[in-house]
PDB file of C-alpha atoms and ligand atoms in Angstrom:
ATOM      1  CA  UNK Z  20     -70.206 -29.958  11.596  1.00 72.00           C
ATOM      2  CA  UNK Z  21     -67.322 -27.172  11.933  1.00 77.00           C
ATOM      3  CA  UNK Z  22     -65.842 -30.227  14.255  1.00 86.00           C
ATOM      4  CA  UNK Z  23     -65.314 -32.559  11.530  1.00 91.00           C
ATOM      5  CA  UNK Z  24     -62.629 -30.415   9.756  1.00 95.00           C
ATOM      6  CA  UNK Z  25     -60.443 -29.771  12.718  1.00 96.00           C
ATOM      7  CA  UNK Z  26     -57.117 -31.631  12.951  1.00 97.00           C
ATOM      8  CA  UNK Z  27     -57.864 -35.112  14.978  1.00 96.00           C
ATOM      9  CA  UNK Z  28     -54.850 -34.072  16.910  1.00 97.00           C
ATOM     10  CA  UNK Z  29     -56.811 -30.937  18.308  1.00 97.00           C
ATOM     11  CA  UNK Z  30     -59.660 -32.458  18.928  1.00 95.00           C
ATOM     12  CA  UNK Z  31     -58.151 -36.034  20.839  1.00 95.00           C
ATOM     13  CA  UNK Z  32     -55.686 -33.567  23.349  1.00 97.00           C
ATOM     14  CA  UNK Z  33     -57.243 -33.745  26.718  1.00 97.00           C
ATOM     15  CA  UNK Z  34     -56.034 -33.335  30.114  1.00 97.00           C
ATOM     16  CA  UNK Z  35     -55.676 -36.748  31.457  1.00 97.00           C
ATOM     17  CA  UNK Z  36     -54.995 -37.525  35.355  1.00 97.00           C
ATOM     18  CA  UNK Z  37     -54.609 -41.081  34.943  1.00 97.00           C
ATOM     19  CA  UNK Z  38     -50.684 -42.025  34.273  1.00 98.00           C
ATOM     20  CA  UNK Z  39     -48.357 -45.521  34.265  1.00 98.00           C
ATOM     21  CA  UNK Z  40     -45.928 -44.923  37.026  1.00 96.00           C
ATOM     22  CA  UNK Z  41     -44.116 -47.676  35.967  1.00 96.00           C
ATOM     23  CA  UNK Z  42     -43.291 -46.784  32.498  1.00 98.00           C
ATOM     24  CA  UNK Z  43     -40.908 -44.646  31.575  1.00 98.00           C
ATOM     25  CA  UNK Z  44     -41.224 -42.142  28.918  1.00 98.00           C
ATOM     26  CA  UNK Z  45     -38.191 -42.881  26.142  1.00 98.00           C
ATOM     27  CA  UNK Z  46     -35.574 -40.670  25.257  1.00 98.00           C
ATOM     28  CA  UNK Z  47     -36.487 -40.183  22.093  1.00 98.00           C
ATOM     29  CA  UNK Z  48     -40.162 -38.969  22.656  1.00 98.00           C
ATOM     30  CA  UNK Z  49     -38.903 -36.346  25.137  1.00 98.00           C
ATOM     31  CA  UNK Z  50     -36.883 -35.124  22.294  1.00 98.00           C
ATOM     32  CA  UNK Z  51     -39.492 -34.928  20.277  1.00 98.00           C
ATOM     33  CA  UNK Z  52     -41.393 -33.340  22.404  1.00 99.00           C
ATOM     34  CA  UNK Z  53     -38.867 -30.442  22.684  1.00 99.00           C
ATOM     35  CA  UNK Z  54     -38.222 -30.308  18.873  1.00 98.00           C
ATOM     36  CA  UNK Z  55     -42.601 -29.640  18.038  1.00 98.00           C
ATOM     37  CA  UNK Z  56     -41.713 -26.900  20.859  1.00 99.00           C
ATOM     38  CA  UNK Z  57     -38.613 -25.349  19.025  1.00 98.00           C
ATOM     39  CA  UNK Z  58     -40.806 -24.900  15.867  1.00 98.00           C
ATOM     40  CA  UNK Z  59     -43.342 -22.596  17.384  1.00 98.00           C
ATOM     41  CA  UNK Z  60     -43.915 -19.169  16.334  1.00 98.00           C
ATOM     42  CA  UNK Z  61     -42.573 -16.042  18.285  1.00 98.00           C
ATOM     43  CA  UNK Z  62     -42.684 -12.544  18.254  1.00 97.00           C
ATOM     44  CA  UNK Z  63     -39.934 -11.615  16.533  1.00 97.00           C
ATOM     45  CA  UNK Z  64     -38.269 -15.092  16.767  1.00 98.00           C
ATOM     46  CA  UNK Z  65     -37.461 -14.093  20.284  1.00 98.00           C
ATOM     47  CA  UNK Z  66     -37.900 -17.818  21.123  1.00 98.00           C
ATOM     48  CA  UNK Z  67     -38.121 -17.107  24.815  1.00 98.00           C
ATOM     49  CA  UNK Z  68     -39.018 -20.334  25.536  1.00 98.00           C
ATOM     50  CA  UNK Z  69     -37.014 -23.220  27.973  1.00 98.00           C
ATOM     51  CA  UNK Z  70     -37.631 -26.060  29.318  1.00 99.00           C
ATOM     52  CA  UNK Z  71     -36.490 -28.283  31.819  1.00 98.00           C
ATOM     53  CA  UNK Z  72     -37.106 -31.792  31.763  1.00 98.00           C
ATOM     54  CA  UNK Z  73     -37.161 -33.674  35.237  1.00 98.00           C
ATOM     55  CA  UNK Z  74     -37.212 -37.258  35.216  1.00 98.00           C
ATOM     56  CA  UNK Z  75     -34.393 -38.621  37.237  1.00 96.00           C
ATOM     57  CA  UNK Z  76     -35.644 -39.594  40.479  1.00 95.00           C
ATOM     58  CA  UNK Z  77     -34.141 -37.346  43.725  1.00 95.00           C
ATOM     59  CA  UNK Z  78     -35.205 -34.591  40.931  1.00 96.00           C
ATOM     60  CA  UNK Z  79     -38.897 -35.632  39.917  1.00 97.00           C
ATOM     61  CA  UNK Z  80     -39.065 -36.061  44.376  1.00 96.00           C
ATOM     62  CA  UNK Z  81     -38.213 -32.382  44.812  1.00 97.00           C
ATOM     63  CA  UNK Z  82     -40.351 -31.351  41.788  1.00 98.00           C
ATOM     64  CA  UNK Z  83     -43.447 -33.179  42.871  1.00 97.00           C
ATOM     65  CA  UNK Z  84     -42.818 -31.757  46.447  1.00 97.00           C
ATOM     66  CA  UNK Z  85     -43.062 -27.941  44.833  1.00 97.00           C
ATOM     67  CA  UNK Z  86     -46.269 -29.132  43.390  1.00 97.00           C
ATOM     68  CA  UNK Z  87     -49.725 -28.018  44.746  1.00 95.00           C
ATOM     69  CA  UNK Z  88     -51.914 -30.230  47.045  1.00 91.00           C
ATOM     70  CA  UNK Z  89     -54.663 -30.237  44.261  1.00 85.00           C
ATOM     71  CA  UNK Z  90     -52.031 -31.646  41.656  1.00 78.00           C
ATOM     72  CA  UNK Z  91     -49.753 -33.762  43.761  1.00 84.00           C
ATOM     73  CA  UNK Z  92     -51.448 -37.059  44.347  1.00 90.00           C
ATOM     74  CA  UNK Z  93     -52.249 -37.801  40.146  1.00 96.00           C
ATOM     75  CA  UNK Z  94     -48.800 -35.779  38.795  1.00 97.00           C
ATOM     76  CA  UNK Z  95     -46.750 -38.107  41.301  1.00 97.00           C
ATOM     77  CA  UNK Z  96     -47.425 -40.653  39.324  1.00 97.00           C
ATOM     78  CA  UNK Z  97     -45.766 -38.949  36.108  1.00 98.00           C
ATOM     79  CA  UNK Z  98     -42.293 -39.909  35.446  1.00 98.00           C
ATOM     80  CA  UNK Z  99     -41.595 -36.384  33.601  1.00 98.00           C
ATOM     81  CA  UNK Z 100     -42.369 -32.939  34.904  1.00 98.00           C
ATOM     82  CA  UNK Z 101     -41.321 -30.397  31.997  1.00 98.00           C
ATOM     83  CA  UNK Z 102     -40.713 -27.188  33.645  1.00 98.00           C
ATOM     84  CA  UNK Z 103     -41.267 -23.970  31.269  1.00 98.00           C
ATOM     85  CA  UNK Z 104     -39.822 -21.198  31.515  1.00 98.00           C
ATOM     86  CA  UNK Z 105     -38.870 -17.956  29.839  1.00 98.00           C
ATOM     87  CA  UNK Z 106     -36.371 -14.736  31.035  1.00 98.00           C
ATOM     88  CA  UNK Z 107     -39.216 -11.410  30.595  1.00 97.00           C
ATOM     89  CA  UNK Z 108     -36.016  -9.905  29.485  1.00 97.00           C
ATOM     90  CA  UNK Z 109     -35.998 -11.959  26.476  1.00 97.00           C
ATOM     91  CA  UNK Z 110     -39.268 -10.416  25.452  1.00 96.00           C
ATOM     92  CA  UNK Z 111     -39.703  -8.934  22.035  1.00 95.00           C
ATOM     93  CA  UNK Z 112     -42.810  -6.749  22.456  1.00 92.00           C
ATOM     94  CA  UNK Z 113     -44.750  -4.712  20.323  1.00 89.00           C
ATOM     95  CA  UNK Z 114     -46.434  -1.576  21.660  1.00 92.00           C
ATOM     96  CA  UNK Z 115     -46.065  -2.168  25.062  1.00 92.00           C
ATOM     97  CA  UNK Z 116     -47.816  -5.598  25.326  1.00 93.00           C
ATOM     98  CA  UNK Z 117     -45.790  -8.315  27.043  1.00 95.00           C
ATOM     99  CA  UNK Z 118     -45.277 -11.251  24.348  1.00 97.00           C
ATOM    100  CA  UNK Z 119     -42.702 -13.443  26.235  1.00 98.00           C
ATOM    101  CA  UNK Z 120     -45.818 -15.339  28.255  1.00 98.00           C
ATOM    102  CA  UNK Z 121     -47.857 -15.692  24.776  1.00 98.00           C
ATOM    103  CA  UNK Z 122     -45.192 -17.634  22.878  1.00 98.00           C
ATOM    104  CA  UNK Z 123     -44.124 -19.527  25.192  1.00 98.00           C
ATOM    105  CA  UNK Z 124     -47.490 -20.788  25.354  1.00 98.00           C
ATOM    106  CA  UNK Z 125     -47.898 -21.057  21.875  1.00 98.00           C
ATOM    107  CA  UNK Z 126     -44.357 -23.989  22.518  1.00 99.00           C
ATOM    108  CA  UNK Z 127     -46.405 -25.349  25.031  1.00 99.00           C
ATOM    109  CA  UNK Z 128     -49.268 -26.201  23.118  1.00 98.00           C
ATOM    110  CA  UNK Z 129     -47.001 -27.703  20.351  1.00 98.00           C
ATOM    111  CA  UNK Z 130     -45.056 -29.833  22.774  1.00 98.00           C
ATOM    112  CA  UNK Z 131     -48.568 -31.114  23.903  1.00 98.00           C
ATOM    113  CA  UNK Z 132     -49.550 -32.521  21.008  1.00 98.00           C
ATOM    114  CA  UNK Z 133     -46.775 -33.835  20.291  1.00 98.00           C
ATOM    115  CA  UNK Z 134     -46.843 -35.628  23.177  1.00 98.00           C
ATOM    116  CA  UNK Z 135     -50.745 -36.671  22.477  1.00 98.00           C
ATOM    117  CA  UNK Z 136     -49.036 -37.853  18.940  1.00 98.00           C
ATOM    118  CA  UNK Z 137     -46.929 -40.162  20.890  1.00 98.00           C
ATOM    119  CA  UNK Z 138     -49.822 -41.538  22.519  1.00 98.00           C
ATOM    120  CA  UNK Z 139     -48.733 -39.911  26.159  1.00 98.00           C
ATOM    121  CA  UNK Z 140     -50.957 -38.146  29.001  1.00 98.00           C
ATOM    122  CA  UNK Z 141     -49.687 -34.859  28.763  1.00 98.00           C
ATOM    123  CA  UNK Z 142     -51.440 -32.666  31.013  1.00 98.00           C
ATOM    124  CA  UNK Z 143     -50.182 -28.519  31.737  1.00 98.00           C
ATOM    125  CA  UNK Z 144     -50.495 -27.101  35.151  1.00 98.00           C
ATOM    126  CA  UNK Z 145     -50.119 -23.895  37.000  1.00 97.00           C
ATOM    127  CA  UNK Z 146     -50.689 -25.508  40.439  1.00 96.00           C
ATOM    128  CA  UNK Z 147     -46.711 -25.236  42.039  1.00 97.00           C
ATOM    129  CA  UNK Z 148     -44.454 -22.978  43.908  1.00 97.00           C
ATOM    130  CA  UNK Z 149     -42.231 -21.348  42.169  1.00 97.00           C
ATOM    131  CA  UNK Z 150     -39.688 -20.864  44.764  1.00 97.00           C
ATOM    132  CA  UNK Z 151     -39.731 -24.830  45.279  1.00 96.00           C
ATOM    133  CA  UNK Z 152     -39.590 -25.821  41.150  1.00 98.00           C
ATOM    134  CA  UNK Z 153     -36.410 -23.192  41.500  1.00 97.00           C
ATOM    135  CA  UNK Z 154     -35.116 -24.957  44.184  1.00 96.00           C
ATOM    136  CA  UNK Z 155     -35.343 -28.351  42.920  1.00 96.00           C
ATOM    137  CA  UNK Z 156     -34.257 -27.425  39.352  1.00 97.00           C
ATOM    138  CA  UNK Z 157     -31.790 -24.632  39.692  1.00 97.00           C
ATOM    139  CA  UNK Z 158     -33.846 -22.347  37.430  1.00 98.00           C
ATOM    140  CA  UNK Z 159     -32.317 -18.944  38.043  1.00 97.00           C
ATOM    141  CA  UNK Z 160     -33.143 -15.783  38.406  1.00 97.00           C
ATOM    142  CA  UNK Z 161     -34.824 -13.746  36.287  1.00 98.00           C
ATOM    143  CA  UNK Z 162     -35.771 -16.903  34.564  1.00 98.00           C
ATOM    144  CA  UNK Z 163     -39.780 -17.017  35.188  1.00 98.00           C
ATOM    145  CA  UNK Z 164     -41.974 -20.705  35.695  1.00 98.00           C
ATOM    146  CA  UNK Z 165     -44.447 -20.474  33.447  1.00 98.00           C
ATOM    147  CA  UNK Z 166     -45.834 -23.959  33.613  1.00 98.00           C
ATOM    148  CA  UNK Z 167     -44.972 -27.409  34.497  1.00 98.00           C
ATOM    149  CA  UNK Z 168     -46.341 -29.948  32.575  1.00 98.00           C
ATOM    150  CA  UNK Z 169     -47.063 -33.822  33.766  1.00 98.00           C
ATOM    151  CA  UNK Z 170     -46.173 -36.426  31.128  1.00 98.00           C
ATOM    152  CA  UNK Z 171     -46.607 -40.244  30.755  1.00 98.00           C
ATOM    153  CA  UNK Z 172     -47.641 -43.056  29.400  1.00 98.00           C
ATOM    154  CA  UNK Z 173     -51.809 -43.513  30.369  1.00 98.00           C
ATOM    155  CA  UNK Z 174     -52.421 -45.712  33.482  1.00 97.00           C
ATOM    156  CA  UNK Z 175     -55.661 -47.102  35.016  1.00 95.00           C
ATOM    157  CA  UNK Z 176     -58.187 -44.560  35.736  1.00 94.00           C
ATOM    158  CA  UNK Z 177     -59.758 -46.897  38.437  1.00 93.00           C
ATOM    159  CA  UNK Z 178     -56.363 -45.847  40.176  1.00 91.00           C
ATOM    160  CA  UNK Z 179     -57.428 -42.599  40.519  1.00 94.00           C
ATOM    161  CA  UNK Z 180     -59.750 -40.950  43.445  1.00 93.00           C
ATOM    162  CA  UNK Z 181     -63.700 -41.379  42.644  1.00 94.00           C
ATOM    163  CA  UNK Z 182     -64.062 -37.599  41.553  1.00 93.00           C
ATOM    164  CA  UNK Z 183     -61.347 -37.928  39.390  1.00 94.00           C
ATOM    165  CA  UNK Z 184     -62.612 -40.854  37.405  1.00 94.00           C
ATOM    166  CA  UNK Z 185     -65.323 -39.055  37.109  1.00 94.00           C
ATOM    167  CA  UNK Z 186     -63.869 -35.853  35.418  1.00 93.00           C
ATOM    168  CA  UNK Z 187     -61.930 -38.575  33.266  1.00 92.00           C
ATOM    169  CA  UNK Z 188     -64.851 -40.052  32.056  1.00 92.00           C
ATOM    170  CA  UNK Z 189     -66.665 -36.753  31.798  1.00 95.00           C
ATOM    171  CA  UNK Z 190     -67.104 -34.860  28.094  1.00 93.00           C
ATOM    172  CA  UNK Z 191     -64.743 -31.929  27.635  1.00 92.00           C
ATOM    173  CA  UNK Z 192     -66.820 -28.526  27.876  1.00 95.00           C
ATOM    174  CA  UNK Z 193     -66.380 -25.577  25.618  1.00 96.00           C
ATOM    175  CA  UNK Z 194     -68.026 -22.268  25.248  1.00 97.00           C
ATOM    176  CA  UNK Z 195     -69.797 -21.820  22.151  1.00 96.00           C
ATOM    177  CA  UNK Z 196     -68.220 -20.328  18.928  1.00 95.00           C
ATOM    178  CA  UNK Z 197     -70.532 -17.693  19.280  1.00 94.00           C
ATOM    179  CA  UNK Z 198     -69.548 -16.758  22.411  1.00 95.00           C
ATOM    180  CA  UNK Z 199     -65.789 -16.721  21.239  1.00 97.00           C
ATOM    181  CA  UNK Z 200     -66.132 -15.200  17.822  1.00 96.00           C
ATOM    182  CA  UNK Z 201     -67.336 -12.137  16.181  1.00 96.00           C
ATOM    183  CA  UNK Z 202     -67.156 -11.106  12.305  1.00 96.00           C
ATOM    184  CA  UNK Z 203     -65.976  -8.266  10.804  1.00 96.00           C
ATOM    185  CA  UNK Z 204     -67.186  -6.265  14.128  1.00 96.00           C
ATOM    186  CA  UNK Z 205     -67.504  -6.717  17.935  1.00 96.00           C
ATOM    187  CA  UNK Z 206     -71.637  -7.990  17.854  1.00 88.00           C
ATOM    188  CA  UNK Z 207     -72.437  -7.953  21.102  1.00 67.00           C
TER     189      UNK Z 207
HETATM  190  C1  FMN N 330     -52.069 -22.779  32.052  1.00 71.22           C
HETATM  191  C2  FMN N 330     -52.825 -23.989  32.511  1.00 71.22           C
HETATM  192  C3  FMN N 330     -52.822 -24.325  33.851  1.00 71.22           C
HETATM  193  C4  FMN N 330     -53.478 -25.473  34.294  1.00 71.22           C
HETATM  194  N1  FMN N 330     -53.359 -25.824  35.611  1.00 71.22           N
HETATM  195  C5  FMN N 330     -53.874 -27.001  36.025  1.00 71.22           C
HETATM  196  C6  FMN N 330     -53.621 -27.449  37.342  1.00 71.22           C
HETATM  197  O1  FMN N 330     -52.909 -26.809  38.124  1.00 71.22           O
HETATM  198  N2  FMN N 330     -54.157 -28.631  37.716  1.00 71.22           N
HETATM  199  C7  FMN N 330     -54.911 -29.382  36.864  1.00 71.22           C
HETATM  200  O2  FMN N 330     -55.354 -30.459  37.259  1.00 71.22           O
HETATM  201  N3  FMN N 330     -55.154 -28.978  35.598  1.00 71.22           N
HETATM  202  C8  FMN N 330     -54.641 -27.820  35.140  1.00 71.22           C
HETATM  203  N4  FMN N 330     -54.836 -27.408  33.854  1.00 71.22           N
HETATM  204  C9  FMN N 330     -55.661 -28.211  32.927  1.00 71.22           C
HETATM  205  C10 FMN N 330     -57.012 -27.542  32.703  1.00 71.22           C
HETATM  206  O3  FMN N 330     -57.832 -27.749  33.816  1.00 71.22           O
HETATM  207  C11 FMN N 330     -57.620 -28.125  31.408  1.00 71.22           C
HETATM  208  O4  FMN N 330     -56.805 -27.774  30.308  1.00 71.22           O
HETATM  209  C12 FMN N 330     -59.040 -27.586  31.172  1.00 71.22           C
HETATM  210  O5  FMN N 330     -59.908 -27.980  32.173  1.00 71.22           O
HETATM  211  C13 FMN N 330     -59.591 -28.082  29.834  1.00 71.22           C
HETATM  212  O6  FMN N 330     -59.583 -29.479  29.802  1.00 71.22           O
HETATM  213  P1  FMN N 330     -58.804 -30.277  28.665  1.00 71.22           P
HETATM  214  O7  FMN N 330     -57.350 -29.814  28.673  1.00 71.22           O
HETATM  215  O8  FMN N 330     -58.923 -31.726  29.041  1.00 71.22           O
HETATM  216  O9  FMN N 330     -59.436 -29.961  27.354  1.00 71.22           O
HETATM  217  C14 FMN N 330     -54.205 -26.270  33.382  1.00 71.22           C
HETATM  218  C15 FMN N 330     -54.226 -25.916  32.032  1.00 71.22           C
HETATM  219  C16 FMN N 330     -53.529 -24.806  31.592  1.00 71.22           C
HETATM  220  C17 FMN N 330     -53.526 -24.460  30.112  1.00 71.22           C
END
């Protein structure tokens, strides 16, 4: 199986919803978090990449409030929200095709598993307002959220609402690699 050569890393990341309120993520494996992030590739080593970490509490209360219905009742429990961000201005393209939102993706995915490393839920979201994660963080203008990302230690799942321990439990779906790849020439 192709599977059995991938990085366990790869392969363990998942999106968990069920997180420890009650334990705080340490210092050091924040850092860590944003040091796998630094290292990421970038066009041009633009590095267009920020983050802001929230975890102090009047902070995480006015994060969580920018969040979206469909996220806030699980993320509420996370004691760090990592806000990403990135200026488009910072953006080194190459024939006229935005890179900016690309690599700071490409940080993203290292500061997730990095986080799964660390044996945290770490779990990316696009569900929030942007106006309200600039309000509660003082991101400014042009800076752009590009994702907020819940982390923590893992909590009960039998905490969480009954459709929700059910997409816990549930296997991780992918498309097939031969709907994702082609050789040598577009087959299809
Ligand atoms: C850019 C991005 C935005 C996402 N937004 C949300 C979100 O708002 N709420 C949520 O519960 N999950 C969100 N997810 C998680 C995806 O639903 C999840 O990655 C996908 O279903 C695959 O599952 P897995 O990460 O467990 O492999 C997001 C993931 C990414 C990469």
């Amino acid at each position: 199986m192709p599977t059995d050569m991938v990085n366990e890393l790869i392969l363990r990341r998942r999106s968990s919803r069920a997180i420890a309120a009650d334990r705080p993520v340490p210092a050091e494996a924040i850092e860590s978090m944003l040091e796998a992030a630094r290292w990421a590739p970038s066009s041009g080593n633009a590095q267009p990449w920020r983050f802001i970490v929230v975890n102090d509490a009047p902070s995480l209360q006015d994060a969580r409030n920018a969040l979206k219905p469909g996220n806030q009742a699980w993320a509420n429990a996370a004691p760090v929200l990592f806000v990403a961000c990135a200026n488009p201005a910072d953006d080194y393209e190459v024939g006229g095709q935005p890179l900016y939102l690309f690599d700071t993706g490409l940080a993203v995915q290292n500061l997730l598993l990095q986080g799964i490393h660390l044996g945290l839920v770490v779990h990316p979201m696009a569900g929030w307002d942007e106006e309200g994660i600039r309000n509660a963080t003082g991101l400014p203008e042009p800076y752009r959220v590009i994702c907020v990302i819940a982390v923590g230690y893992p909590g009960a799942p039998g905490a969480l609402p009954e459709d929700l321990q059910k997409r816990e439990a549930a296997e991780r779906s992918r498309k097939t690699l031969t709907e994702i790849s082609h050789f040598n020439r577009w087959s299809r």
